[in-house]
Amino acid sequence: TMEHTSVRKGRIGELLVINDLLDKGYDVYTPVVDDNGVDFIAIMGENVKRVQVKTHDMPSNPSKSSIEVNTRLIRNSDVLAIPVRKRNCICYIKTSMIYKHRSFSIAYAESSSGQRKLRNWYEDYLDFPWE
């Protein structure tokens, strides 16, 4: 298969998130220019949220049980959306929860050490956060 550029990977991730939100009944609006840290706007009724998508490469190590997302460049958005291809889902995280951290890790399988506590499990982030 062809190796995708980072721009192409990012666009694929955005389209996965847009598809997920449209399927769940949200209205989605994309900006004409994407240079302000907002990939699109999601609307449900009177609620409006600015969304930034962080697409990641799947780990080359098959024993890896989580993905690490760089959060240093998150700005101007209310929700961070992370496609998790290993589980065919999208994780939605309120940016106010993580803006002080340099990265955010999401576990999609048990670690080789069997650790389950103190991990951010993908199942906990499947709902879009309106609060």
Short mmCIF file of C-alpha atoms in Angstrom, two decimals, residues 2 6 10-12 14 20 29 34 40 48 58 63-64 66 69 76 81 84 93 98-99 113 116 120 123 130:
data_model
loop_
_atom_site.label_atom_id
_atom_site.label_comp_id
_atom_site.label_asym_id
_atom_site.label_seq_id
_atom_site.Cartn_x
_atom_site.Cartn_y
_atom_site.Cartn_z
CA MET A 2 0.99 3.61 -0.57
CA SER A 6 0.96 13.68 7.04
CA GLY A 10 -4.76 14.30 8.88
CA ARG A 11 -7.53 14.74 6.32
CA ILE A 12 -8.51 11.06 6.58
CA GLU A 14 -10.91 14.60 9.99
CA ASP A 20 -19.01 9.79 13.05
CA TYR A 29 -19.34 22.97 9.49
CA ASP A 34 -7.83 25.90 8.78
CA PHE A 40 -14.60 22.16 12.25
CA VAL A 48 -21.80 24.77 19.51
CA MET A 58 -0.76 3.25 14.40
CA SER A 63 2.60 -5.24 21.38
CA LYS A 64 1.80 -1.53 21.96
CA SER A 66 -2.10 2.59 23.67
CA VAL A 69 -1.26 12.13 21.23
CA ASN A 76 -8.94 27.60 20.36
CA ALA A 81 -11.23 14.23 18.60
CA VAL A 84 -8.69 5.08 17.24
CA ILE A 93 -11.88 14.69 25.05
CA ILE A 98 -5.83 18.28 29.01
CA TYR A 99 -4.59 21.69 27.86
CA SER A 113 2.23 -5.83 32.36
CA ARG A 116 -5.52 -1.47 34.04
CA ASN A 120 -7.30 6.43 29.96
CA GLU A 123 -14.37 3.34 26.03
CA TRP A 130 -21.38 18.95 25.55
#
